[in-house]
PDB file of C-alpha atoms in Angstrom:
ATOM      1  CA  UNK I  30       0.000   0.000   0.000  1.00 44.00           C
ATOM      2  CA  UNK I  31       1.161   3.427  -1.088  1.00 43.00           C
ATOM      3  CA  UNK I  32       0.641   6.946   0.887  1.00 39.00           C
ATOM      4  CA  UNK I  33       0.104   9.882  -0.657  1.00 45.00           C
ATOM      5  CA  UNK I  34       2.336  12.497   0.838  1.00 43.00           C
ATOM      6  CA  UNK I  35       0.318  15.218  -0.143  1.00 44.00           C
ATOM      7  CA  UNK I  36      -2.243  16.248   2.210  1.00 44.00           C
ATOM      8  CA  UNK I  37      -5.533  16.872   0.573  1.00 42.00           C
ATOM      9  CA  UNK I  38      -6.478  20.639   0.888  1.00 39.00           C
ATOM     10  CA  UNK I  39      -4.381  23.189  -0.750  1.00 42.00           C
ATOM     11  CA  UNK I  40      -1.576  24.688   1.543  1.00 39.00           C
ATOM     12  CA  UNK I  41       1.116  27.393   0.676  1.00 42.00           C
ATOM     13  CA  UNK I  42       4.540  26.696   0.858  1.00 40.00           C
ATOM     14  CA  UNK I  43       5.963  29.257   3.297  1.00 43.00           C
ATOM     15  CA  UNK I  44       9.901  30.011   3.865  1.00 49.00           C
ATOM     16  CA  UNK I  45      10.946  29.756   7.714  1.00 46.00           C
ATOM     17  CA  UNK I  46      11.082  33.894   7.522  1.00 50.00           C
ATOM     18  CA  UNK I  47       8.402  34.610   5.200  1.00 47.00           C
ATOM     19  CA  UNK I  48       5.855  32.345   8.170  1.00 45.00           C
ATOM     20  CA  UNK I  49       7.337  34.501  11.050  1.00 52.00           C
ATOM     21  CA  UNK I  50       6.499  37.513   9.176  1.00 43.00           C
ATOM     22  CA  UNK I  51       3.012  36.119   8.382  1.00 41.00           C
ATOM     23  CA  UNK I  52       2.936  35.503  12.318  1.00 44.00           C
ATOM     24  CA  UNK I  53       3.825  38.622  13.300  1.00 45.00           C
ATOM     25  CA  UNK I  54       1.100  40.000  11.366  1.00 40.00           C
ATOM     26  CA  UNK I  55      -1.654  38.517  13.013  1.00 42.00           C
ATOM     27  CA  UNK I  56      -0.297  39.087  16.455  1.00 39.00           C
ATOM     28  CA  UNK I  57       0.358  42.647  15.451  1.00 43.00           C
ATOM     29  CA  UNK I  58      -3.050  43.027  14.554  1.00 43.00           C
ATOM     30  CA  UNK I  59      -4.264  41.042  17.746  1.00 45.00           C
ATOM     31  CA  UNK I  60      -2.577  44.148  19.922  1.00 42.00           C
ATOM     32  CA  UNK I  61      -3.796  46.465  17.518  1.00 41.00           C
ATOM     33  CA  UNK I  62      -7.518  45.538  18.374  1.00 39.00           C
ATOM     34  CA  UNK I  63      -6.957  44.804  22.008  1.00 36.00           C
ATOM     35  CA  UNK I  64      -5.488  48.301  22.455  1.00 40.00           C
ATOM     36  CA  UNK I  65      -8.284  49.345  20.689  1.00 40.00           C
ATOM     37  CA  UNK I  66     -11.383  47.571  22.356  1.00 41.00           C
ATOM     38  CA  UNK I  67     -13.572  49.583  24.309  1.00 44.00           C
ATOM     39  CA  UNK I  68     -13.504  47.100  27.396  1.00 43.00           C
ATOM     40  CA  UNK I  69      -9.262  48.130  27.215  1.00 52.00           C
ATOM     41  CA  UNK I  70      -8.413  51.378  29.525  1.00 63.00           C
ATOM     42  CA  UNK I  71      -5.846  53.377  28.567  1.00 85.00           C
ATOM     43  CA  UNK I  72      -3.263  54.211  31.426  1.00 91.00           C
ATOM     44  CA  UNK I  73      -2.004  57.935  32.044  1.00 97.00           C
ATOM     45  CA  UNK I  74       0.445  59.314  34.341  1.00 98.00           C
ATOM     46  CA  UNK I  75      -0.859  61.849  36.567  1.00 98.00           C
ATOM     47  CA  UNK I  76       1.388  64.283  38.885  1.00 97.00           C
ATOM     48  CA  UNK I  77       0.003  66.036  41.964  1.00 94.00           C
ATOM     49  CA  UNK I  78       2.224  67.699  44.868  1.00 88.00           C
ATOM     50  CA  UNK I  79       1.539  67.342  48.838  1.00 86.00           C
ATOM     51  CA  UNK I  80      -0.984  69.986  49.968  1.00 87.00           C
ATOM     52  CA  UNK I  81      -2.997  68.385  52.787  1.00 88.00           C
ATOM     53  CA  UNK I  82      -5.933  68.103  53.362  1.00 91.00           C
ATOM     54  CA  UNK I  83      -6.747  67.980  49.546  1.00 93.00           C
ATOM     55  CA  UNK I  84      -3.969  65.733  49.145  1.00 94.00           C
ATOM     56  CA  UNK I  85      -2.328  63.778  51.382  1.00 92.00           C
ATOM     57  CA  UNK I  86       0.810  61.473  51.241  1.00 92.00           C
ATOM     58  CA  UNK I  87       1.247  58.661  53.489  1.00 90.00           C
ATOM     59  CA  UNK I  88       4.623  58.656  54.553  1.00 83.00           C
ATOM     60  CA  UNK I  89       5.018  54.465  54.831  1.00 84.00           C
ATOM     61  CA  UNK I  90       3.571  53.887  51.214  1.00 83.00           C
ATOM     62  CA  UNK I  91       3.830  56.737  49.018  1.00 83.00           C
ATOM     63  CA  UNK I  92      -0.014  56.684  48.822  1.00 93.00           C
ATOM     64  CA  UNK I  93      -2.143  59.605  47.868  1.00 95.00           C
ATOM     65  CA  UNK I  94      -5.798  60.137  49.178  1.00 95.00           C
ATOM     66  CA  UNK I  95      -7.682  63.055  50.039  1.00 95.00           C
ATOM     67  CA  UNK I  96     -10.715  65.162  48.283  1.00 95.00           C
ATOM     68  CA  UNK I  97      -8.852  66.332  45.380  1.00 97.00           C
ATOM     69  CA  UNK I  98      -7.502  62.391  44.858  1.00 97.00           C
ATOM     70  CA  UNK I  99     -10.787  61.519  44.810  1.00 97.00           C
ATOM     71  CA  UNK I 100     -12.323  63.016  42.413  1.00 98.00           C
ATOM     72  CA  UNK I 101      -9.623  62.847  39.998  1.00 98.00           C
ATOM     73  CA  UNK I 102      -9.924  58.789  40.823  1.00 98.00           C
ATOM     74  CA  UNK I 103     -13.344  58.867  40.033  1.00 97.00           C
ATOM     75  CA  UNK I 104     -13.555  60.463  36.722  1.00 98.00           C
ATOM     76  CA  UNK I 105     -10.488  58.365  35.328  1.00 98.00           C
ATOM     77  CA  UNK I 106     -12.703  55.003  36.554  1.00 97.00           C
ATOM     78  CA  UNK I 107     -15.661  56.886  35.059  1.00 97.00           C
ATOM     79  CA  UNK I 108     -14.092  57.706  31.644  1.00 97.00           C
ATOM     80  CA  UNK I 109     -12.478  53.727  31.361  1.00 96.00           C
ATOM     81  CA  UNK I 110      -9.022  55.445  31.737  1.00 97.00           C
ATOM     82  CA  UNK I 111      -5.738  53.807  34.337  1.00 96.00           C
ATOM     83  CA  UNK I 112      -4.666  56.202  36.302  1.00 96.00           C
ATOM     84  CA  UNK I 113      -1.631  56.271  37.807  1.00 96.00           C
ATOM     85  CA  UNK I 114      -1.035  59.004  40.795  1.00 97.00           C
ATOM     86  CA  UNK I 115       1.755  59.912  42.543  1.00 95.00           C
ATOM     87  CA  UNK I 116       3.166  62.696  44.716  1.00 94.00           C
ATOM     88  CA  UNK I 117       6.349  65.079  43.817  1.00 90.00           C
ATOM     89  CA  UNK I 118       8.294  67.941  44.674  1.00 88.00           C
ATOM     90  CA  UNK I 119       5.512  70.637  42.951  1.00 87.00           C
ATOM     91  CA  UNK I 120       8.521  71.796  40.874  1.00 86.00           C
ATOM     92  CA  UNK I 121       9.295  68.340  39.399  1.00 91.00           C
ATOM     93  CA  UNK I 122       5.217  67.406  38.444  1.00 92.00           C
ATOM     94  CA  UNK I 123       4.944  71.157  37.019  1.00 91.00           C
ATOM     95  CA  UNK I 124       8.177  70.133  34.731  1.00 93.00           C
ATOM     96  CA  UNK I 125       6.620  66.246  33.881  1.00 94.00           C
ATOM     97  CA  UNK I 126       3.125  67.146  32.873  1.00 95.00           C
ATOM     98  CA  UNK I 127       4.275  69.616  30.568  1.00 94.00           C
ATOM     99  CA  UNK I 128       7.046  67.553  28.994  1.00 94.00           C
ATOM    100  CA  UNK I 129       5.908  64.201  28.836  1.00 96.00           C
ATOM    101  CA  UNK I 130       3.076  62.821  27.259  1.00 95.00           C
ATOM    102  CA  UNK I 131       0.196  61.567  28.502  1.00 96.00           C
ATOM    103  CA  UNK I 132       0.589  62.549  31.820  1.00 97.00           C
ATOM    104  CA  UNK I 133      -1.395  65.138  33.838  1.00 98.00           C
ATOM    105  CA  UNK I 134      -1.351  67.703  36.863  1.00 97.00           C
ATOM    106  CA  UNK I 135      -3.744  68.723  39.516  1.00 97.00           C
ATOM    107  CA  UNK I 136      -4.075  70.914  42.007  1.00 92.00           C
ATOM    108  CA  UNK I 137      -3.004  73.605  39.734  1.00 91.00           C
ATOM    109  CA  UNK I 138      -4.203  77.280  39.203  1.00 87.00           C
ATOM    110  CA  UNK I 139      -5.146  78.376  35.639  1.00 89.00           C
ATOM    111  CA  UNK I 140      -3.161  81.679  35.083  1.00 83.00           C
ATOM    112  CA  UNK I 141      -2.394  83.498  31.896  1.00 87.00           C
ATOM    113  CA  UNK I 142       1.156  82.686  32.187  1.00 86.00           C
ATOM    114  CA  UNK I 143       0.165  79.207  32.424  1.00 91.00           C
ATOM    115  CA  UNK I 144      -2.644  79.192  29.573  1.00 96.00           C
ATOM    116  CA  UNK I 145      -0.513  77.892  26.402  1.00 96.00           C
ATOM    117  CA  UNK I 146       1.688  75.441  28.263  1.00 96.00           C
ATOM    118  CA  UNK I 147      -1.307  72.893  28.915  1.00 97.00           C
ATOM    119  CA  UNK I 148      -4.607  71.374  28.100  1.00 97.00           C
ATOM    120  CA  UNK I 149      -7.023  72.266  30.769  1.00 98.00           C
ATOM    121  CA  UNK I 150      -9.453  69.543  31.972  1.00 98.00           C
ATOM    122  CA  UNK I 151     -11.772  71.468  34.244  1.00 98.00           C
ATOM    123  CA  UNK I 152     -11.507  72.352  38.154  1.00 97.00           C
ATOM    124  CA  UNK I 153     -11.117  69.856  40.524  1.00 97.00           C
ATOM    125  CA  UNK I 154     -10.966  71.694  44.198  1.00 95.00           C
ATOM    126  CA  UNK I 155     -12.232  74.770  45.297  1.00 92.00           C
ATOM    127  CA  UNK I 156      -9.671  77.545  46.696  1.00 91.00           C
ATOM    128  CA  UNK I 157     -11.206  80.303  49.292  1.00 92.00           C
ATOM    129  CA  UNK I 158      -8.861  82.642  50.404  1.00 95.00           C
ATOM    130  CA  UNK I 159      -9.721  83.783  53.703  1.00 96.00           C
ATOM    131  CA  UNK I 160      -7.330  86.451  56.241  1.00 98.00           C
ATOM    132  CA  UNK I 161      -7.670  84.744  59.604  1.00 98.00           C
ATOM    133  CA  UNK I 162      -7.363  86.131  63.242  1.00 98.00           C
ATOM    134  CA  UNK I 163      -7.324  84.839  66.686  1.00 98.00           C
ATOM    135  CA  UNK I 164     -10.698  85.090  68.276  1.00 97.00           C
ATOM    136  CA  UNK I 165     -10.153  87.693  71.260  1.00 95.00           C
ATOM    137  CA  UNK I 166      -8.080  89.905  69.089  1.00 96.00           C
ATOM    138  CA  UNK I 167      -8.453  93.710  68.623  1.00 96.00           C
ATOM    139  CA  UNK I 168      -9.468  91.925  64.459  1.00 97.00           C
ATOM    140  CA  UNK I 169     -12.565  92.960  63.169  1.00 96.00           C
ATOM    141  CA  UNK I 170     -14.551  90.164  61.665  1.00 96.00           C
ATOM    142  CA  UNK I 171     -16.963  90.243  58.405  1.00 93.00           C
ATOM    143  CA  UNK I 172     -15.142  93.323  56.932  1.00 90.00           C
ATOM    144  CA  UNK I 173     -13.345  93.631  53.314  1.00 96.00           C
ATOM    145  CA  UNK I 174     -10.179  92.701  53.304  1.00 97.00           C
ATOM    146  CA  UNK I 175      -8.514  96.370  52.593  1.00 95.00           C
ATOM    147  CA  UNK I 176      -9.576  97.470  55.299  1.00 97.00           C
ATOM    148  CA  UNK I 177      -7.467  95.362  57.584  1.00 98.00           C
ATOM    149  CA  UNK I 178      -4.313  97.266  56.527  1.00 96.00           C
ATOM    150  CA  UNK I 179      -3.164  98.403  59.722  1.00 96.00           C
ATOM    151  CA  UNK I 180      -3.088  94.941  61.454  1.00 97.00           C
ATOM    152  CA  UNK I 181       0.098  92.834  61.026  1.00 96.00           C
ATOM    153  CA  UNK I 182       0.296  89.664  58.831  1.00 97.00           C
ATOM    154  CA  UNK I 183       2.634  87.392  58.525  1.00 97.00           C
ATOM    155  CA  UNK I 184       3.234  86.003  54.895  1.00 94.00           C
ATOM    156  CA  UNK I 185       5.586  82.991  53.650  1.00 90.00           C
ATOM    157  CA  UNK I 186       8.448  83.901  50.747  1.00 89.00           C
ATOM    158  CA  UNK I 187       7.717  83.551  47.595  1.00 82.00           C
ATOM    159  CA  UNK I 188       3.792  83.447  48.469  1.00 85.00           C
ATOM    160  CA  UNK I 189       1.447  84.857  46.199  1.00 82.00           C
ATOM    161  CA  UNK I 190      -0.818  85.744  48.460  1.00 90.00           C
ATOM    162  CA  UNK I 191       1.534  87.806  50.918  1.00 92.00           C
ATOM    163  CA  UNK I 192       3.258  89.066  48.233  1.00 90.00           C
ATOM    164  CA  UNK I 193      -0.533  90.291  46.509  1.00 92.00           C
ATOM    165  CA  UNK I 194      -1.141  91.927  50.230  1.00 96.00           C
ATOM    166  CA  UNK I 195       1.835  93.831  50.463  1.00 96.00           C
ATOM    167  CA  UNK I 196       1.211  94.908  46.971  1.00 94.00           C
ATOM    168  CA  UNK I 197      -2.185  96.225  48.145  1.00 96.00           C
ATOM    169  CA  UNK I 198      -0.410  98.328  51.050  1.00 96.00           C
ATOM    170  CA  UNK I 199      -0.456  95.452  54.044  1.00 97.00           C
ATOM    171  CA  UNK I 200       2.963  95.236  56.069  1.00 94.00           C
ATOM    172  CA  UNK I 201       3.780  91.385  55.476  1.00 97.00           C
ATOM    173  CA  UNK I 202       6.503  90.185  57.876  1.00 97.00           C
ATOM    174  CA  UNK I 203       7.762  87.306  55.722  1.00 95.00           C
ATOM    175  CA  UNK I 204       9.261  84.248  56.931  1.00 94.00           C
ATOM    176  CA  UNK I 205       9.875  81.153  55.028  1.00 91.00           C
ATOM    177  CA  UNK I 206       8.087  78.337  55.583  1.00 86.00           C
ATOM    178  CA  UNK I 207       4.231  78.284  56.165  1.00 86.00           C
ATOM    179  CA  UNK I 208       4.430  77.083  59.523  1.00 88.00           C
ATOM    180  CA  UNK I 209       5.985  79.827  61.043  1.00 93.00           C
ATOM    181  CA  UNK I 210       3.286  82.295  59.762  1.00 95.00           C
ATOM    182  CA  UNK I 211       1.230  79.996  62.352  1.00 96.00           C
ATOM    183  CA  UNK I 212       3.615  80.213  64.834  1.00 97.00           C
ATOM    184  CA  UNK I 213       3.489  84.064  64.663  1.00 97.00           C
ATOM    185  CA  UNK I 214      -0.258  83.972  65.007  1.00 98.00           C
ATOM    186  CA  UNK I 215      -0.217  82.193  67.749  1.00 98.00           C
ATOM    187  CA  UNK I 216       2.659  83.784  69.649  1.00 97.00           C
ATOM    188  CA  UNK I 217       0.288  86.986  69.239  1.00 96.00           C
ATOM    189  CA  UNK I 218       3.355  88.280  67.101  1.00 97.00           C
ATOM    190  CA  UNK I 219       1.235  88.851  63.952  1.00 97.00           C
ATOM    191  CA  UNK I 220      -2.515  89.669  63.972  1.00 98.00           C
ATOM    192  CA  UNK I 221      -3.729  88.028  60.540  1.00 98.00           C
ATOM    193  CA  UNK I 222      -2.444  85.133  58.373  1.00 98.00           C
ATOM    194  CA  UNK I 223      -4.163  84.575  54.408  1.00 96.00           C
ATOM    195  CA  UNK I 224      -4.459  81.043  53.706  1.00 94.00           C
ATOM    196  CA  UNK I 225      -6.912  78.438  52.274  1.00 92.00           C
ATOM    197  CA  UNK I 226     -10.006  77.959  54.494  1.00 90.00           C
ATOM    198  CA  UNK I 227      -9.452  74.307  54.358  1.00 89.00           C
ATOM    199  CA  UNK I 228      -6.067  74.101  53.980  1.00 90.00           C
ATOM    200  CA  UNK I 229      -5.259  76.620  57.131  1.00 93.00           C
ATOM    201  CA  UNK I 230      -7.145  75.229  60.136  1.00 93.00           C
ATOM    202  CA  UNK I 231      -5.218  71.392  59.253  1.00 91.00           C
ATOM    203  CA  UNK I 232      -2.016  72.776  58.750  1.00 90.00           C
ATOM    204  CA  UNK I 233      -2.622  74.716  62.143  1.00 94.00           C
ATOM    205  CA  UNK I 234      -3.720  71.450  63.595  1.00 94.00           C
ATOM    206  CA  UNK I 235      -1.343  69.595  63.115  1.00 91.00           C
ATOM    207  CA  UNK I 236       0.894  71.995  64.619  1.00 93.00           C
ATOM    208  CA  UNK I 237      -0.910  71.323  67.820  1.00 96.00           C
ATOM    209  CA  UNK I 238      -2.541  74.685  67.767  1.00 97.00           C
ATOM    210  CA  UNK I 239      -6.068  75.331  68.919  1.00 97.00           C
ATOM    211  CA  UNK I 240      -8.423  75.351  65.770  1.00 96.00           C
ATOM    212  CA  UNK I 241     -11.086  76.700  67.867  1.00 96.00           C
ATOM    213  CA  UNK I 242      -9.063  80.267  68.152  1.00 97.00           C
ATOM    214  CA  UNK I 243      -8.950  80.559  64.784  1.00 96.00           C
ATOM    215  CA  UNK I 244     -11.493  82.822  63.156  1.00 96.00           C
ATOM    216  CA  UNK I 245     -11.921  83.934  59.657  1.00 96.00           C
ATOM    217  CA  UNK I 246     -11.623  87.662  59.385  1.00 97.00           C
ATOM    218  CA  UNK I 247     -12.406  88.746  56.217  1.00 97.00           C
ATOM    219  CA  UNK I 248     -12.451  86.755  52.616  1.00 96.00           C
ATOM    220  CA  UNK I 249     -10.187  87.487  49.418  1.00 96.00           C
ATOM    221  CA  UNK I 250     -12.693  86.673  46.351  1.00 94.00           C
ATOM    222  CA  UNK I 251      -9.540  88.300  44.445  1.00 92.00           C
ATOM    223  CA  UNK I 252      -7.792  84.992  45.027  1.00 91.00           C
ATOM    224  CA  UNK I 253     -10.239  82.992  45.568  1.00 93.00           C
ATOM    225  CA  UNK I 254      -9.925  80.599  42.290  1.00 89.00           C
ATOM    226  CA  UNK I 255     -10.897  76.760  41.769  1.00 93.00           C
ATOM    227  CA  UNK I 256      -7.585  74.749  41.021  1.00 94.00           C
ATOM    228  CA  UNK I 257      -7.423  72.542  37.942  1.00 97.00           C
ATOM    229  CA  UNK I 258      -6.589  69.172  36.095  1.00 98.00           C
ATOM    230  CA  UNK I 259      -4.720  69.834  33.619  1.00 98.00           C
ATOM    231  CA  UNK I 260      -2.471  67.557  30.964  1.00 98.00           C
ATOM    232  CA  UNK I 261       0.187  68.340  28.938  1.00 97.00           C
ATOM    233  CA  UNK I 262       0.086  69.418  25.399  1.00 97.00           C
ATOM    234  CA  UNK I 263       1.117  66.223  23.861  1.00 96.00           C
ATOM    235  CA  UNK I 264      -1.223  64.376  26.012  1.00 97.00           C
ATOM    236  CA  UNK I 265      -3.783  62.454  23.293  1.00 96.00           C
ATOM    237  CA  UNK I 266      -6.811  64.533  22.648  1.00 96.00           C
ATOM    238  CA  UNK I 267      -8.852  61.832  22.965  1.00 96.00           C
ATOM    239  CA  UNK I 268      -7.679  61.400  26.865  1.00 97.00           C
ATOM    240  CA  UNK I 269      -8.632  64.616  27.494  1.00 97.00           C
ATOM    241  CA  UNK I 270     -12.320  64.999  25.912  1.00 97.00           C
ATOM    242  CA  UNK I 271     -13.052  61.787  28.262  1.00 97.00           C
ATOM    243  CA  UNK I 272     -12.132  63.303  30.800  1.00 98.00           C
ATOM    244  CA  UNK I 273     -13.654  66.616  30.714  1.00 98.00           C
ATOM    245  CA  UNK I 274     -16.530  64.487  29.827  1.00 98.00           C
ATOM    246  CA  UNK I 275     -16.519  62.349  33.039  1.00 98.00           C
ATOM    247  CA  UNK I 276     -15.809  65.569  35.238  1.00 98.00           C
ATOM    248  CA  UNK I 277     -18.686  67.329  33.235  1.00 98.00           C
ATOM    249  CA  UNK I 278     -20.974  64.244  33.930  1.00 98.00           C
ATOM    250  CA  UNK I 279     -19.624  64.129  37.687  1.00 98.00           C
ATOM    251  CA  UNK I 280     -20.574  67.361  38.738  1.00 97.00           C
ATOM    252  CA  UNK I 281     -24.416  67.484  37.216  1.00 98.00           C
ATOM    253  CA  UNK I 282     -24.830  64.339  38.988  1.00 97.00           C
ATOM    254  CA  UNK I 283     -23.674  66.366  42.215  1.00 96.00           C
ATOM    255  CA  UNK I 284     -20.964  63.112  43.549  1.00 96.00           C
ATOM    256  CA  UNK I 285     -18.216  66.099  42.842  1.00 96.00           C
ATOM    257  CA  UNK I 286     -20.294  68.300  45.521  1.00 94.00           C
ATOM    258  CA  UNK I 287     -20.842  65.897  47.692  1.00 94.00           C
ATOM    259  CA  UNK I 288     -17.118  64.891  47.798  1.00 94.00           C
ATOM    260  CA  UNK I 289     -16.350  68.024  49.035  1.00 92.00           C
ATOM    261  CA  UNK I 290     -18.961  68.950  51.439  1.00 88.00           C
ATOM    262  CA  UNK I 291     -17.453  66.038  53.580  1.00 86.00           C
ATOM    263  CA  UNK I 292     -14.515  67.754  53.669  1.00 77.00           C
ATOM    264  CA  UNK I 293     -15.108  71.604  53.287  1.00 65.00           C
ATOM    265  CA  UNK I 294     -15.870  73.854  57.077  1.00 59.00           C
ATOM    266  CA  UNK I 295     -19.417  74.723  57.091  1.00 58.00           C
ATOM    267  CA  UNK I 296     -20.250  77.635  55.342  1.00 50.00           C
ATOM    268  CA  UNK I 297     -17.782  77.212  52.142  1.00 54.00           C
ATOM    269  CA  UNK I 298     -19.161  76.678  48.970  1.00 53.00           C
ATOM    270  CA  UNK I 299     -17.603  73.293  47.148  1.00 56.00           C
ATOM    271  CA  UNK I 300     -17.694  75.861  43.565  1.00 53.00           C
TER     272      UNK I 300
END
């Protein structure tokens, strides 16, 4: 009995390279579509800098939470997008999310200076800059701002909102870390202190200063802005719309308000 070698469907005769190319191909194409599937979230990079309490850095694990971190967590899971977070030296996330792409900042304020270097998302955290006083001081409360000019505030170098005050006429007695305008307050060597309403009464309590003697003097709607999430200019366009979608979608379903209401003194608008 005789075998015929041949099998009985057609098949072509491939070279050893010519059948890795054809290979390669098809698994080519494979990633192509998997990249491209819906069900597939693209990853990011996305930079943020220590400012408690809208974001905090655990000091064991590198781990950032806090209101801010949360609702830029919730529209990446919203728009089907892997978001990576991590916390830097502000000066080294300001210089990676506008060099590198795909990668993205927050808490940041939206300035002209600042309007061509990125592609702005939308706002993420409020920022209400308050002047506040010790309660018992000769500080009147519930007046404009300017007309606090004769008190004494202490400011931090390089501040911009000491160094807007002492534009405006106020006598700033800088020092250089944001601490020690506390410390001044409380040692009854300065009378006011600008700062974030949220921001202020955690860093002073976690100083171990009395919160309760703090009071809020007067607000500065001047720089009062909300901060932003913004992404660098080579950052893919698509990226961004879905996520200016998600935040869009996140705040007329009010989770974005409610986020911060849990966080924000009573009284303080989350917008």
């Amino acid at each position: 009995m005789t075998f015929d070698k041949r099998p009985p469907w057609p098949v072509a005769i491939l070279s050893v390279p010519a059948a890795r190319l054809v290979a390669m191909v098809f698994v080519l194409c494979g990633l192509s579509a998997w990249k491209q599937s819906p069900a597939h979230a693209q990853t990011v990079d996305i930079v943020t800098t220590p400012f408690p309490p809208y974001v905090v850095v655990s000091e064991d694990s590198n781990y950032v939470s806090g209101p801010a971190v949360d609702v830029v967590r919730q529209i990446c899971n919203d728009a089907n997008i892997e978001c990576r977070i991590t916390a830097q030296p502000w000066a080294r996330a300001f210089a990676a999310a506008q060099a590198q792409p795909d990668t993205l900042i927050f808490s940041i304020a939206r300035r002209s200076d600042r309007e061509g270097l990125f592609r702005w998302v939308g706002t993420v955290s409020p920022y209400h800059v308050r002047l506040f006083s010790l309660r018992g001081s000769d500080v009147p409360v519930g007046t404009n701002w300017d007309a606090l000019k004769t008190f004494r505030i202490a400011g931090q170098l390089k501040d911009v909102k000491a160094e807007f005050l002492q534009n405006q006429g106020f006598d700033v007695d800088f020092v250089p870390l944001a601490e020690a305008t506390l410390r001044l307050l409380y040692a009854g060597r300065a009378d006011l202190v600008a700062g974030d309403a949220l921001s202020l009464p955690y860093r002073a309590g976690s100083l171990q200063y009395n919160v309760d003697l703090i009071q809020v003097s007067a607000e500065i709607p001047e720089l009062s802005s909300e901060l932003y999430l913004a992404a660098s200019r080579s950052t893919d366009p698509n990226i961004v719309t879905r996520l200016e979608n998600a935040l869009g979608e996140l705040k007329k379903s009010g989770v974005y308000q409610r986020i911060w209401a849990q966080s924000l003194p009573e009284g303080v608008p989350s917008n």
